CSV table of C-alpha atoms in Angstrom, one decimal:
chain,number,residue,atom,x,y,z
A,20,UNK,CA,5.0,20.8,-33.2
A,21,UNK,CA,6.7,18.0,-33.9
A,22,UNK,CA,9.7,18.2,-36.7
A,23,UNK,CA,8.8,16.2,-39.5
A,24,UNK,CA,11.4,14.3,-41.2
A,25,UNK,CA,11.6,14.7,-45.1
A,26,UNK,CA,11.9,11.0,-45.9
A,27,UNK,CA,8.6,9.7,-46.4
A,28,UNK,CA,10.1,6.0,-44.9
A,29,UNK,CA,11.4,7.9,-42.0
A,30,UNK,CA,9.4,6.6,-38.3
A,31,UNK,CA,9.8,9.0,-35.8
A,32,UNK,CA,10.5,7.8,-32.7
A,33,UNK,CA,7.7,7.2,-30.6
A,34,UNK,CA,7.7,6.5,-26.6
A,35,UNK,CA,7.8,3.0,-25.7
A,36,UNK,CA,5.2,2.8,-22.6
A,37,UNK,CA,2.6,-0.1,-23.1
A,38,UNK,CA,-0.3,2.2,-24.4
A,39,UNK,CA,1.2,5.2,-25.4
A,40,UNK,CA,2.9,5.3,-28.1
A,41,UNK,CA,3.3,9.2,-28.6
A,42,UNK,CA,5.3,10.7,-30.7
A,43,UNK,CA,8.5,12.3,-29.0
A,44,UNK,CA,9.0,16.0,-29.6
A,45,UNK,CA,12.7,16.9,-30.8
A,46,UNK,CA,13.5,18.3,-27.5
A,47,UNK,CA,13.1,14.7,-26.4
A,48,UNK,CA,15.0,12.9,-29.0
A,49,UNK,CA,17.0,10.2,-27.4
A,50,UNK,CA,14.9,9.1,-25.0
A,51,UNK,CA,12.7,5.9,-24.4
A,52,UNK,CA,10.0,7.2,-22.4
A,53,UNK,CA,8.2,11.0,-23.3
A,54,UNK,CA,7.7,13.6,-20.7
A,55,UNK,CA,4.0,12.7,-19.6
A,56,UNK,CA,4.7,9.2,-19.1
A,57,UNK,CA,7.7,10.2,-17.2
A,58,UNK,CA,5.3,12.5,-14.8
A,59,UNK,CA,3.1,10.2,-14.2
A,60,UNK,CA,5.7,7.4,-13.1
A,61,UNK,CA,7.0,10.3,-10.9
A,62,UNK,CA,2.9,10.6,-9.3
A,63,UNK,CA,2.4,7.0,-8.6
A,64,UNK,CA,6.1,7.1,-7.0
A,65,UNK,CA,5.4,9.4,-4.8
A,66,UNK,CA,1.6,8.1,-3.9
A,67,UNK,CA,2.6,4.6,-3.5
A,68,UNK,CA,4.4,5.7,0.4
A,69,UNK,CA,1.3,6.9,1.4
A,70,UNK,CA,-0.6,4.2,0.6
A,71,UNK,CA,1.3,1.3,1.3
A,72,UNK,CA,1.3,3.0,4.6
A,73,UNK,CA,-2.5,3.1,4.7
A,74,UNK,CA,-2.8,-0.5,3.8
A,75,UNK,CA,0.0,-1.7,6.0
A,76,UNK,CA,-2.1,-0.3,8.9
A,77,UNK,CA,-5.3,-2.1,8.1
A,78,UNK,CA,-3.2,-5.3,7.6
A,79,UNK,CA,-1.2,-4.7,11.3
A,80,UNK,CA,-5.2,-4.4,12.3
A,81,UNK,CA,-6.2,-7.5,10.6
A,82,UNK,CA,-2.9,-9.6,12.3
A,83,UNK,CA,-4.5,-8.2,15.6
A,84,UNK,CA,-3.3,-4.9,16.2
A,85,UNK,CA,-0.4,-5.8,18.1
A,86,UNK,CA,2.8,-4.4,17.3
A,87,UNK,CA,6.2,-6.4,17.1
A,88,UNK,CA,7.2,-7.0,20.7
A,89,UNK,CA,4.0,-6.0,22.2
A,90,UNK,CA,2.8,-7.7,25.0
A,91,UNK,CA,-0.2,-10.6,24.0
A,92,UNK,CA,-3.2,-10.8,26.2
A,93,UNK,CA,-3.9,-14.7,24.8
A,94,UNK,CA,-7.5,-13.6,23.8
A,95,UNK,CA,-9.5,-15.4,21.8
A,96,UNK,CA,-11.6,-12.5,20.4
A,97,UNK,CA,-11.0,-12.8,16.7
A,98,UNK,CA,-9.0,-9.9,14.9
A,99,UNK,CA,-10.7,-8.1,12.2
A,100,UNK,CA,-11.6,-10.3,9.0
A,101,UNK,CA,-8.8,-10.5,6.5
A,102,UNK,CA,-8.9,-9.2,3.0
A,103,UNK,CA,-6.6,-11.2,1.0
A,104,UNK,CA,-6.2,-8.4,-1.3
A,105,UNK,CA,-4.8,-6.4,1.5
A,106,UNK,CA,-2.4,-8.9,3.1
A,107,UNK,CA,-1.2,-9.8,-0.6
A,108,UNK,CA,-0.1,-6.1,-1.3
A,109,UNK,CA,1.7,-5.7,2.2
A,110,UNK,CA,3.5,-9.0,2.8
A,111,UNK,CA,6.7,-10.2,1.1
A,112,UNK,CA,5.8,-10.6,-2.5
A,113,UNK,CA,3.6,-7.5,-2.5
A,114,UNK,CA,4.2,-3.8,-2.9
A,115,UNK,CA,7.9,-4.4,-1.6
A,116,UNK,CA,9.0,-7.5,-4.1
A,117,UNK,CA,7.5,-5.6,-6.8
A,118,UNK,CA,9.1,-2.3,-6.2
A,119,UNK,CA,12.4,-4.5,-5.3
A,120,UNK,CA,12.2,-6.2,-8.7
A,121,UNK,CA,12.3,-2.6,-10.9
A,122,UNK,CA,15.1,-1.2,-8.5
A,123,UNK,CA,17.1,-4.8,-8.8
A,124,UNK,CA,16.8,-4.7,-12.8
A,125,UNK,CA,18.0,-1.0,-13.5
A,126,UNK,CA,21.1,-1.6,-10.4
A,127,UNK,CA,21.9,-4.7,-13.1
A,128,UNK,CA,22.0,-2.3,-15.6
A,129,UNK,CA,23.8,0.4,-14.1
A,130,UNK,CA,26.2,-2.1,-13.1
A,131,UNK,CA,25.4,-2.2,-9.0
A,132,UNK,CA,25.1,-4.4,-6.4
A,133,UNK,CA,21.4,-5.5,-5.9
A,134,UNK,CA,19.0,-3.6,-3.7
A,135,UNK,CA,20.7,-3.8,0.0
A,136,UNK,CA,16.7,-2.6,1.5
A,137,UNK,CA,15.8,-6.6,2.7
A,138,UNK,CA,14.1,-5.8,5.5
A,139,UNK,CA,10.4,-5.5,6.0
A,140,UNK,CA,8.1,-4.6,3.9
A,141,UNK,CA,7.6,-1.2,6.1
A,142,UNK,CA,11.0,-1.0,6.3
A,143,UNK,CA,12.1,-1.8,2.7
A,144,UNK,CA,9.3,0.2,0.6
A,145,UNK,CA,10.1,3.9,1.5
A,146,UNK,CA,13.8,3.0,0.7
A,147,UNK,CA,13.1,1.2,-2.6
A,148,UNK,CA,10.5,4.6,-3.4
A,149,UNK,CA,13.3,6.9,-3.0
A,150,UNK,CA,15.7,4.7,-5.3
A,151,UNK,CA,13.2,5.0,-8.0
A,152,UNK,CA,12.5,8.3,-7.5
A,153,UNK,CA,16.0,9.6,-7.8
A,154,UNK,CA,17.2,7.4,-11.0
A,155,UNK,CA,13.7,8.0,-12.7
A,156,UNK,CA,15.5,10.6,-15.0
A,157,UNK,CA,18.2,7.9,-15.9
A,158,UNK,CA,15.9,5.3,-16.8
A,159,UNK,CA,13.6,7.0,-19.4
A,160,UNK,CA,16.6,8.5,-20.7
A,161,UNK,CA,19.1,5.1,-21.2
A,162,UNK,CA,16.8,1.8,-19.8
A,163,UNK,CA,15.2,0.5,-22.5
A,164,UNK,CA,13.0,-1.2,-21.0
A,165,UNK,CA,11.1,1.6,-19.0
A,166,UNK,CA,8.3,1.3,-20.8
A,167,UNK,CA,7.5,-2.4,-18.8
A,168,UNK,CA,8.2,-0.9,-15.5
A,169,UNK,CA,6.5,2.3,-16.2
A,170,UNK,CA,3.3,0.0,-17.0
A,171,UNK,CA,4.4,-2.2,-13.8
A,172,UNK,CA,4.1,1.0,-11.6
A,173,UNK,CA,1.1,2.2,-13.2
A,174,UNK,CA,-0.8,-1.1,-12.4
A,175,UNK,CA,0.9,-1.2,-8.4
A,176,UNK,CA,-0.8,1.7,-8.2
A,177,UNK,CA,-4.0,1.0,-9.4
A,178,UNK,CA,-4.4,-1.8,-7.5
A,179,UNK,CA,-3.1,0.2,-4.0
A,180,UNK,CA,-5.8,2.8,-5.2
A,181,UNK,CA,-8.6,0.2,-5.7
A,182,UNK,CA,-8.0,-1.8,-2.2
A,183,UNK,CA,-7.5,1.8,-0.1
A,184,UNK,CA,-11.0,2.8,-1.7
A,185,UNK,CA,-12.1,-0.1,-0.6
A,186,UNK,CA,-13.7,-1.1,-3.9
A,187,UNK,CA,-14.8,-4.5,-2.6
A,188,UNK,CA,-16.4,-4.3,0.5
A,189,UNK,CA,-16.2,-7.1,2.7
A,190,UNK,CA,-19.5,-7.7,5.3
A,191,UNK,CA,-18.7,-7.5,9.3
A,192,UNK,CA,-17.8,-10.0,11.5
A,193,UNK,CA,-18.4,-10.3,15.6
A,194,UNK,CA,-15.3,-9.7,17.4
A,195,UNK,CA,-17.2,-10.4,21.4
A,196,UNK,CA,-19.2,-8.5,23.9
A,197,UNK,CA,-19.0,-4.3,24.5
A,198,UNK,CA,-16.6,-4.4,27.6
A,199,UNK,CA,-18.4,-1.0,28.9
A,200,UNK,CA,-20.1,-0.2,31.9
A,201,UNK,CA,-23.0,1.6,32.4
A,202,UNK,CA,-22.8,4.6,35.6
A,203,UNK,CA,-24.3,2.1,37.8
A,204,UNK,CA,-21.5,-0.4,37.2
A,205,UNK,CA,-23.6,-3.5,35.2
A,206,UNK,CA,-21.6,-4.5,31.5
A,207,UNK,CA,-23.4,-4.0,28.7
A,208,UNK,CA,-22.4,-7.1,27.0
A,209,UNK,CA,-23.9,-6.2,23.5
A,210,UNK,CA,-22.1,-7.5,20.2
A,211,UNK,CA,-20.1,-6.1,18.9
A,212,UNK,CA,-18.8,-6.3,14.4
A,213,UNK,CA,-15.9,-4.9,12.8
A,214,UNK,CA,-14.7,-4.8,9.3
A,215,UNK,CA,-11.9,-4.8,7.9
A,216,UNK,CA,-12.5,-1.4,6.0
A,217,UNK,CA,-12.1,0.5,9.8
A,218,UNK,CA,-10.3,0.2,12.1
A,219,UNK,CA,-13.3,2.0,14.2
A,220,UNK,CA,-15.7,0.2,16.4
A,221,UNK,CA,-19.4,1.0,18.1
A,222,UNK,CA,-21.5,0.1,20.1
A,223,UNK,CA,-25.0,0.2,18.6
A,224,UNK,CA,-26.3,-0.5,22.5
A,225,UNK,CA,-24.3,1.7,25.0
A,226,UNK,CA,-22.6,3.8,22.3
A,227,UNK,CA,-18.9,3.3,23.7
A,228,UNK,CA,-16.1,4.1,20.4
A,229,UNK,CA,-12.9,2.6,19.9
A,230,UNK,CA,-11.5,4.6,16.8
A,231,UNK,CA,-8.0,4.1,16.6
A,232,UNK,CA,-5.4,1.3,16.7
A,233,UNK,CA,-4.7,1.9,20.2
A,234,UNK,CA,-8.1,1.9,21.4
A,235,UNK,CA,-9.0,-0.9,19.3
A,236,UNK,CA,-6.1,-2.7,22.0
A,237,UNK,CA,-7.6,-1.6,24.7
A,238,UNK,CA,-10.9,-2.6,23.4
A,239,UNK,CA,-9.1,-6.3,23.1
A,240,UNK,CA,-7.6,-6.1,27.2
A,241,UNK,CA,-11.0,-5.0,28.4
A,242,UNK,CA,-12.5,-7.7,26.7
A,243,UNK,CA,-9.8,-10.2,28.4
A,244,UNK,CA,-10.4,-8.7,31.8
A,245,UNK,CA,-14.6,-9.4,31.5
A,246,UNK,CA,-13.8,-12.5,30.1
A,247,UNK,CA,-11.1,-13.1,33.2
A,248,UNK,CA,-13.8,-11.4,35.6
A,249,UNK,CA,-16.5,-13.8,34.7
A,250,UNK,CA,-14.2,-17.1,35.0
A,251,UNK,CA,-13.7,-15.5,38.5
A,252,UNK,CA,-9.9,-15.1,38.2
A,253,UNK,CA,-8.8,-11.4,39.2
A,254,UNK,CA,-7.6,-9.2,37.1
């Protein structure tokens, strides 16, 4: 239970998280934040890796597939639709400004030099995770304004969730002709759709898969070398 105070005017201290408000126990006296609201910040912390991961995927997909460096083909097949949502959470301003901003605000306060993670977004995220993670303790304990960036994580979360479920589904879009051969040699030349939900793609026709990002390269070169093959140029 909680320990009551004896002066009727007393308030006791109550944790500070946008729609919370509990009641601290005594064993908790002195902090800003209470234990369950401290947990959960901890949860969406360590979720967020995974699924900025997820999402950075299906935006490397949407961008084409093709890794930095990576040789180009020039093809004019069209990458996989883009979901705003998506690129918004994995380009610079997204998941890795936000998480940047928190870490930036309690180094200020602690008295540090500014986050030194500036690289990519893939790069900087996993770095600015483990910040959090290990000064979480401090900050419900002696930053008084946790209760703003344990809301801030709560809603980066929710909206990583919502976009990896894939609450809005977009439609499909043709991305050019099946590059597979039948046994006697002929192309089959049916259309093929994509979304931007999967990285997979079939052919209703002939059946041929491309199910990961690698294959969904390889689905891109084949299509070059048809293309390539029917202008009469060799491959």
């Amino acid at each position: 239970m909680h320990d009551n105070h004896d002066d009727a005017d007393y308030e006791w201290p109550t944790c500070i998280a946008p729609n919370c408000g509990r009641q601290l126990w005594v064993a908790e006296a002195g902090r800003y934040a209470c234990r369950p609201c401290e947990d959960r910040a901890s949860k969406h912390l360590a979720e967020l890796g995974p699924l900025f991961r997820r999402l950075n995927e299906t935006g490397t997909l949407m961008r084409g597939a093709r890794r930095p460096g990576g040789a180009t083909t020039g093809s004019r097949t069209p990458p996989i639709p883009p979901r705003l949502e998506v690129l918004a959470l994995t380009a610079n301003g997204g998941v890795a400004t936000r998480l940047r901003d928190i870490e930036d605000s309690w180094r200020t306060a602690l008295g540090w030099t500014v986050a030194p993670w500036r690289g990519s977004p893939a790069q900087a995220v996993p770095e600015h995770l483990k910040f959090l993670a290990n000064n979480l303790p401090w900050a419900v304990d002696s930053y008084e304004s946790i209760g703003q960036d344990i809301d801030d994580l709560r809603k980066l979360h929710a909206e990583c969730v919502a976009v990896a479920a894939n609450e809005h589904r977009p439609g499909r879009v043709s991305i050019g002709r099946c590059p597979a051969r039948y046994d006697d040699g002929t192309l089959c030349r049916a259309d093929l759709t994509a979304t931007a939900s999967s990285h997979r793609v079939r052919c209703d026709s002939c059946g041929a898969r491309w199910e990961t990002l690698g294959e969904w390269k390889q689905l891109r070169e084949q299509q070059d070398a048809v293309l390539r093959e029917d202008a009469g140029v060799a491959a």
